[in-house]
Amino acid sequence: QSPISLLEFGLYAKTNKLLVVCPTGFWRKGNVDIVSERYKIKTFKTLDEIIVELKKRAFQFSQN
């Protein structure tokens, strides 16, 4: 369990700089989902999903 990380998540939610991995079954997934929806934070269920997104963003960045 990681209450400090959840606090930091809340503090940074407004920055528009977050991508979040929160798997099904995480003990505070409901809280993470609510904050993510409120601040339009993109969330992923697995590390593999976020890696695909990061590669896509890196490719787009390299094209500019």
Short mmCIF file of N, CA, C and O in Angstrom, two decimals:
data_model
loop_
_atom_site.label_atom_id
_atom_site.label_comp_id
_atom_site.label_asym_id
_atom_site.label_seq_id
_atom_site.Cartn_x
_atom_site.Cartn_y
_atom_site.Cartn_z
N GLN A 1 0.85 -1.18 0.00
CA GLN A 1 0.00 0.00 0.00
C GLN A 1 0.89 1.24 0.00
O GLN A 1 1.94 1.24 0.62
N SER A 2 0.42 2.28 -0.68
CA SER A 2 1.29 3.44 -0.89
C SER A 2 0.54 4.76 -0.71
O SER A 2 0.32 5.48 -1.67
N PRO A 3 0.15 5.11 0.52
CA PRO A 3 -0.60 6.35 0.71
C PRO A 3 0.17 7.60 0.33
O PRO A 3 -0.41 8.57 -0.14
N ILE A 4 1.50 7.61 0.47
CA ILE A 4 2.28 8.79 0.09
C ILE A 4 2.19 8.99 -1.42
O ILE A 4 1.99 10.09 -1.91
N SER A 5 2.33 7.93 -2.18
CA SER A 5 2.22 8.03 -3.64
C SER A 5 0.85 8.54 -4.06
O SER A 5 0.74 9.31 -5.01
N LEU A 6 -0.20 8.12 -3.36
CA LEU A 6 -1.53 8.61 -3.67
C LEU A 6 -1.65 10.09 -3.35
O LEU A 6 -2.29 10.84 -4.09
N LEU A 7 -1.02 10.55 -2.28
CA LEU A 7 -1.00 11.97 -1.95
C LEU A 7 -0.31 12.74 -3.07
O LEU A 7 -0.81 13.76 -3.55
N GLU A 8 0.84 12.25 -3.49
CA GLU A 8 1.58 12.92 -4.57
C GLU A 8 0.77 12.92 -5.86
O GLU A 8 0.76 13.91 -6.60
N PHE A 9 0.08 11.85 -6.13
CA PHE A 9 -0.80 11.77 -7.31
C PHE A 9 -1.82 12.91 -7.26
O PHE A 9 -2.02 13.62 -8.23
N GLY A 10 -2.44 13.08 -6.11
CA GLY A 10 -3.41 14.15 -5.95
C GLY A 10 -2.81 15.53 -6.11
O GLY A 10 -3.40 16.41 -6.73
N LEU A 11 -1.61 15.71 -5.59
CA LEU A 11 -0.95 17.02 -5.69
C LEU A 11 -0.58 17.37 -7.14
O LEU A 11 -0.61 18.53 -7.52
N TYR A 12 -0.23 16.37 -7.92
CA TYR A 12 0.19 16.61 -9.31
C TYR A 12 -0.94 16.47 -10.32
O TYR A 12 -0.73 16.68 -11.51
N ALA A 13 -2.11 16.13 -9.87
CA ALA A 13 -3.23 15.87 -10.79
C ALA A 13 -3.51 17.05 -11.71
O ALA A 13 -3.85 16.85 -12.88
N LYS A 14 -3.39 18.25 -11.22
CA LYS A 14 -3.72 19.44 -12.03
C LYS A 14 -2.63 19.82 -13.03
O LYS A 14 -2.84 20.71 -13.84
N THR A 15 -1.48 19.19 -12.99
CA THR A 15 -0.34 19.61 -13.82
C THR A 15 -0.45 19.22 -15.28
O THR A 15 0.30 19.73 -16.10
N ASN A 16 -1.32 18.27 -15.59
CA ASN A 16 -1.45 17.78 -16.97
C ASN A 16 -0.16 17.10 -17.45
O ASN A 16 0.18 17.14 -18.62
N LYS A 17 0.59 16.52 -16.51
CA LYS A 17 1.85 15.86 -16.84
C LYS A 17 1.86 14.38 -16.45
O LYS A 17 2.91 13.77 -16.44
N LEU A 18 0.70 13.83 -16.14
CA LEU A 18 0.66 12.48 -15.62
C LEU A 18 0.06 11.47 -16.58
O LEU A 18 -0.87 11.77 -17.31
N LEU A 19 0.63 10.29 -16.57
CA LEU A 19 0.04 9.09 -17.12
C LEU A 19 0.08 8.10 -15.96
O LEU A 19 1.07 8.03 -15.24
N VAL A 20 -0.98 7.34 -15.76
CA VAL A 20 -1.09 6.51 -14.57
C VAL A 20 -1.38 5.06 -14.93
O VAL A 20 -2.22 4.80 -15.80
N VAL A 21 -0.69 4.15 -14.26
CA VAL A 21 -1.01 2.73 -14.34
C VAL A 21 -1.70 2.36 -13.04
O VAL A 21 -1.16 2.57 -11.96
N CYS A 22 -2.92 1.83 -13.16
CA CYS A 22 -3.68 1.42 -11.98
C CYS A 22 -4.44 0.14 -12.33
O CYS A 22 -5.51 0.18 -12.93
N PRO A 23 -3.88 -1.00 -11.94
CA PRO A 23 -4.49 -2.27 -12.32
C PRO A 23 -5.78 -2.55 -11.57
O PRO A 23 -6.00 -2.05 -10.46
N THR A 24 -6.63 -3.34 -12.18
CA THR A 24 -7.84 -3.82 -11.52
C THR A 24 -7.43 -4.54 -10.24
O THR A 24 -6.47 -5.29 -10.22
N GLY A 25 -8.13 -4.25 -9.16
CA GLY A 25 -7.81 -4.87 -7.89
C GLY A 25 -6.94 -4.02 -6.97
O GLY A 25 -6.77 -4.37 -5.81
N PHE A 26 -6.39 -2.92 -7.50
CA PHE A 26 -5.60 -2.04 -6.64
C PHE A 26 -6.50 -1.53 -5.53
O PHE A 26 -7.64 -1.14 -5.76
N TRP A 27 -6.01 -1.50 -4.31
CA TRP A 27 -6.83 -1.22 -3.13
C TRP A 27 -7.49 0.15 -3.15
O TRP A 27 -8.48 0.35 -2.46
N ARG A 28 -7.00 1.12 -3.91
CA ARG A 28 -7.62 2.44 -4.01
C ARG A 28 -7.95 2.82 -5.45
O ARG A 28 -7.97 3.99 -5.81
N LYS A 29 -8.22 1.82 -6.27
CA LYS A 29 -8.50 2.09 -7.69
C LYS A 29 -9.67 3.06 -7.87
O LYS A 29 -9.63 3.93 -8.73
N GLY A 30 -10.69 2.95 -7.05
CA GLY A 30 -11.82 3.86 -7.15
C GLY A 30 -11.40 5.31 -6.98
O GLY A 30 -11.83 6.19 -7.73
N ASN A 31 -10.53 5.57 -6.02
CA ASN A 31 -10.03 6.93 -5.79
C ASN A 31 -9.21 7.41 -6.99
O ASN A 31 -9.35 8.55 -7.43
N VAL A 32 -8.35 6.54 -7.50
CA VAL A 32 -7.51 6.90 -8.65
C VAL A 32 -8.41 7.18 -9.85
O VAL A 32 -8.19 8.18 -10.57
N ASP A 33 -9.41 6.37 -10.08
CA ASP A 33 -10.33 6.58 -11.21
C ASP A 33 -11.07 7.91 -11.09
O ASP A 33 -11.23 8.63 -12.09
N ILE A 34 -11.52 8.25 -9.90
CA ILE A 34 -12.25 9.50 -9.70
C ILE A 34 -11.36 10.70 -9.99
O ILE A 34 -11.74 11.63 -10.71
N VAL A 35 -10.16 10.71 -9.44
CA VAL A 35 -9.23 11.82 -9.66
C VAL A 35 -8.83 11.89 -11.13
O VAL A 35 -8.79 12.97 -11.72
N SER A 36 -8.58 10.73 -11.74
CA SER A 36 -8.20 10.70 -13.16
C SER A 36 -9.31 11.26 -14.04
O SER A 36 -9.04 12.02 -14.98
N GLU A 37 -10.53 10.90 -13.76
CA GLU A 37 -11.65 11.41 -14.54
C GLU A 37 -11.81 12.92 -14.35
O GLU A 37 -11.99 13.66 -15.30
N ARG A 38 -11.72 13.35 -13.12
CA ARG A 38 -11.90 14.78 -12.79
C ARG A 38 -10.88 15.66 -13.51
O ARG A 38 -11.19 16.72 -14.01
N TYR A 39 -9.62 15.20 -13.55
CA TYR A 39 -8.54 16.01 -14.13
C TYR A 39 -8.10 15.51 -15.51
O TYR A 39 -7.06 15.92 -16.01
N LYS A 40 -8.89 14.62 -16.10
CA LYS A 40 -8.63 14.11 -17.45
C LYS A 40 -7.23 13.51 -17.58
O LYS A 40 -6.50 13.79 -18.53
N ILE A 41 -6.88 12.66 -16.62
CA ILE A 41 -5.59 11.98 -16.62
C ILE A 41 -5.78 10.64 -17.30
O ILE A 41 -6.66 9.87 -16.94
N LYS A 42 -4.93 10.36 -18.27
CA LYS A 42 -5.03 9.10 -19.00
C LYS A 42 -4.52 7.97 -18.10
O LYS A 42 -3.43 8.06 -17.55
N THR A 43 -5.33 6.93 -17.95
CA THR A 43 -4.95 5.80 -17.10
C THR A 43 -4.87 4.51 -17.91
O THR A 43 -5.55 4.36 -18.92
N PHE A 44 -4.03 3.62 -17.43
CA PHE A 44 -3.79 2.34 -18.08
C PHE A 44 -3.90 1.23 -17.05
O PHE A 44 -3.60 1.44 -15.88
N LYS A 45 -4.28 0.05 -17.49
CA LYS A 45 -4.43 -1.09 -16.57
C LYS A 45 -3.13 -1.87 -16.40
O LYS A 45 -2.96 -2.56 -15.41
N THR A 46 -2.21 -1.77 -17.38
CA THR A 46 -0.98 -2.55 -17.31
C THR A 46 0.23 -1.70 -17.73
O THR A 46 0.07 -0.68 -18.43
N LEU A 47 1.41 -2.16 -17.33
CA LEU A 47 2.63 -1.49 -17.77
C LEU A 47 2.81 -1.60 -19.28
O LEU A 47 3.28 -0.67 -19.93
N ASP A 48 2.41 -2.73 -19.85
CA ASP A 48 2.51 -2.90 -21.30
C ASP A 48 1.71 -1.85 -22.05
O ASP A 48 2.17 -1.30 -23.06
N GLU A 49 0.51 -1.52 -21.55
CA GLU A 49 -0.34 -0.51 -22.19
C GLU A 49 0.32 0.86 -22.15
O GLU A 49 0.30 1.60 -23.14
N ILE A 50 0.91 1.23 -21.03
CA ILE A 50 1.52 2.56 -20.92
C ILE A 50 2.80 2.64 -21.76
O ILE A 50 3.11 3.68 -22.31
N ILE A 51 3.51 1.52 -21.88
CA ILE A 51 4.72 1.50 -22.70
C ILE A 51 4.38 1.77 -24.16
O ILE A 51 5.07 2.53 -24.84
N VAL A 52 3.29 1.18 -24.64
CA VAL A 52 2.84 1.44 -26.01
C VAL A 52 2.56 2.94 -26.19
O VAL A 52 2.98 3.56 -27.17
N GLU A 53 1.86 3.54 -25.23
CA GLU A 53 1.54 4.97 -25.29
C GLU A 53 2.80 5.82 -25.27
O GLU A 53 2.93 6.79 -26.02
N LEU A 54 3.75 5.48 -24.42
CA LEU A 54 4.99 6.26 -24.33
C LEU A 54 5.80 6.16 -25.61
O LEU A 54 6.37 7.16 -26.07
N LYS A 55 5.85 4.98 -26.22
CA LYS A 55 6.54 4.82 -27.50
C LYS A 55 5.88 5.67 -28.58
O LYS A 55 6.56 6.30 -29.39
N LYS A 56 4.55 5.68 -28.59
CA LYS A 56 3.82 6.47 -29.57
C LYS A 56 4.14 7.96 -29.39
O LYS A 56 4.40 8.68 -30.36
N ARG A 57 4.13 8.42 -28.14
CA ARG A 57 4.43 9.82 -27.87
C ARG A 57 5.86 10.17 -28.21
O ARG A 57 6.13 11.25 -28.74
N ALA A 58 6.79 9.26 -27.94
CA ALA A 58 8.20 9.50 -28.27
C ALA A 58 8.38 9.62 -29.78
O ALA A 58 9.10 10.49 -30.26
N PHE A 59 7.69 8.76 -30.53
CA PHE A 59 7.75 8.83 -31.98
C PHE A 59 7.20 10.15 -32.50
O PHE A 59 7.79 10.81 -33.34
N GLN A 60 6.04 10.56 -31.96
CA GLN A 60 5.43 11.83 -32.37
C GLN A 60 6.36 12.99 -32.04
O GLN A 60 6.50 13.92 -32.83
N PHE A 61 6.97 12.95 -30.87
CA PHE A 61 7.90 14.01 -30.45
C PHE A 61 9.10 14.08 -31.39
O PHE A 61 9.55 15.16 -31.76
N SER A 62 9.62 12.92 -31.78
CA SER A 62 10.80 12.90 -32.65
C SER A 62 10.48 13.40 -34.05
O SER A 62 11.38 13.82 -34.77
N GLN A 63 9.20 13.39 -34.45
CA GLN A 63 8.82 13.87 -35.77
C GLN A 63 8.71 15.39 -35.83
O GLN A 63 8.67 15.96 -36.92
N ASN A 64 8.69 16.05 -34.68
CA ASN A 64 8.57 17.52 -34.65
C ASN A 64 9.90 18.19 -34.64
O ASN A 64 10.90 17.82 -34.39
#
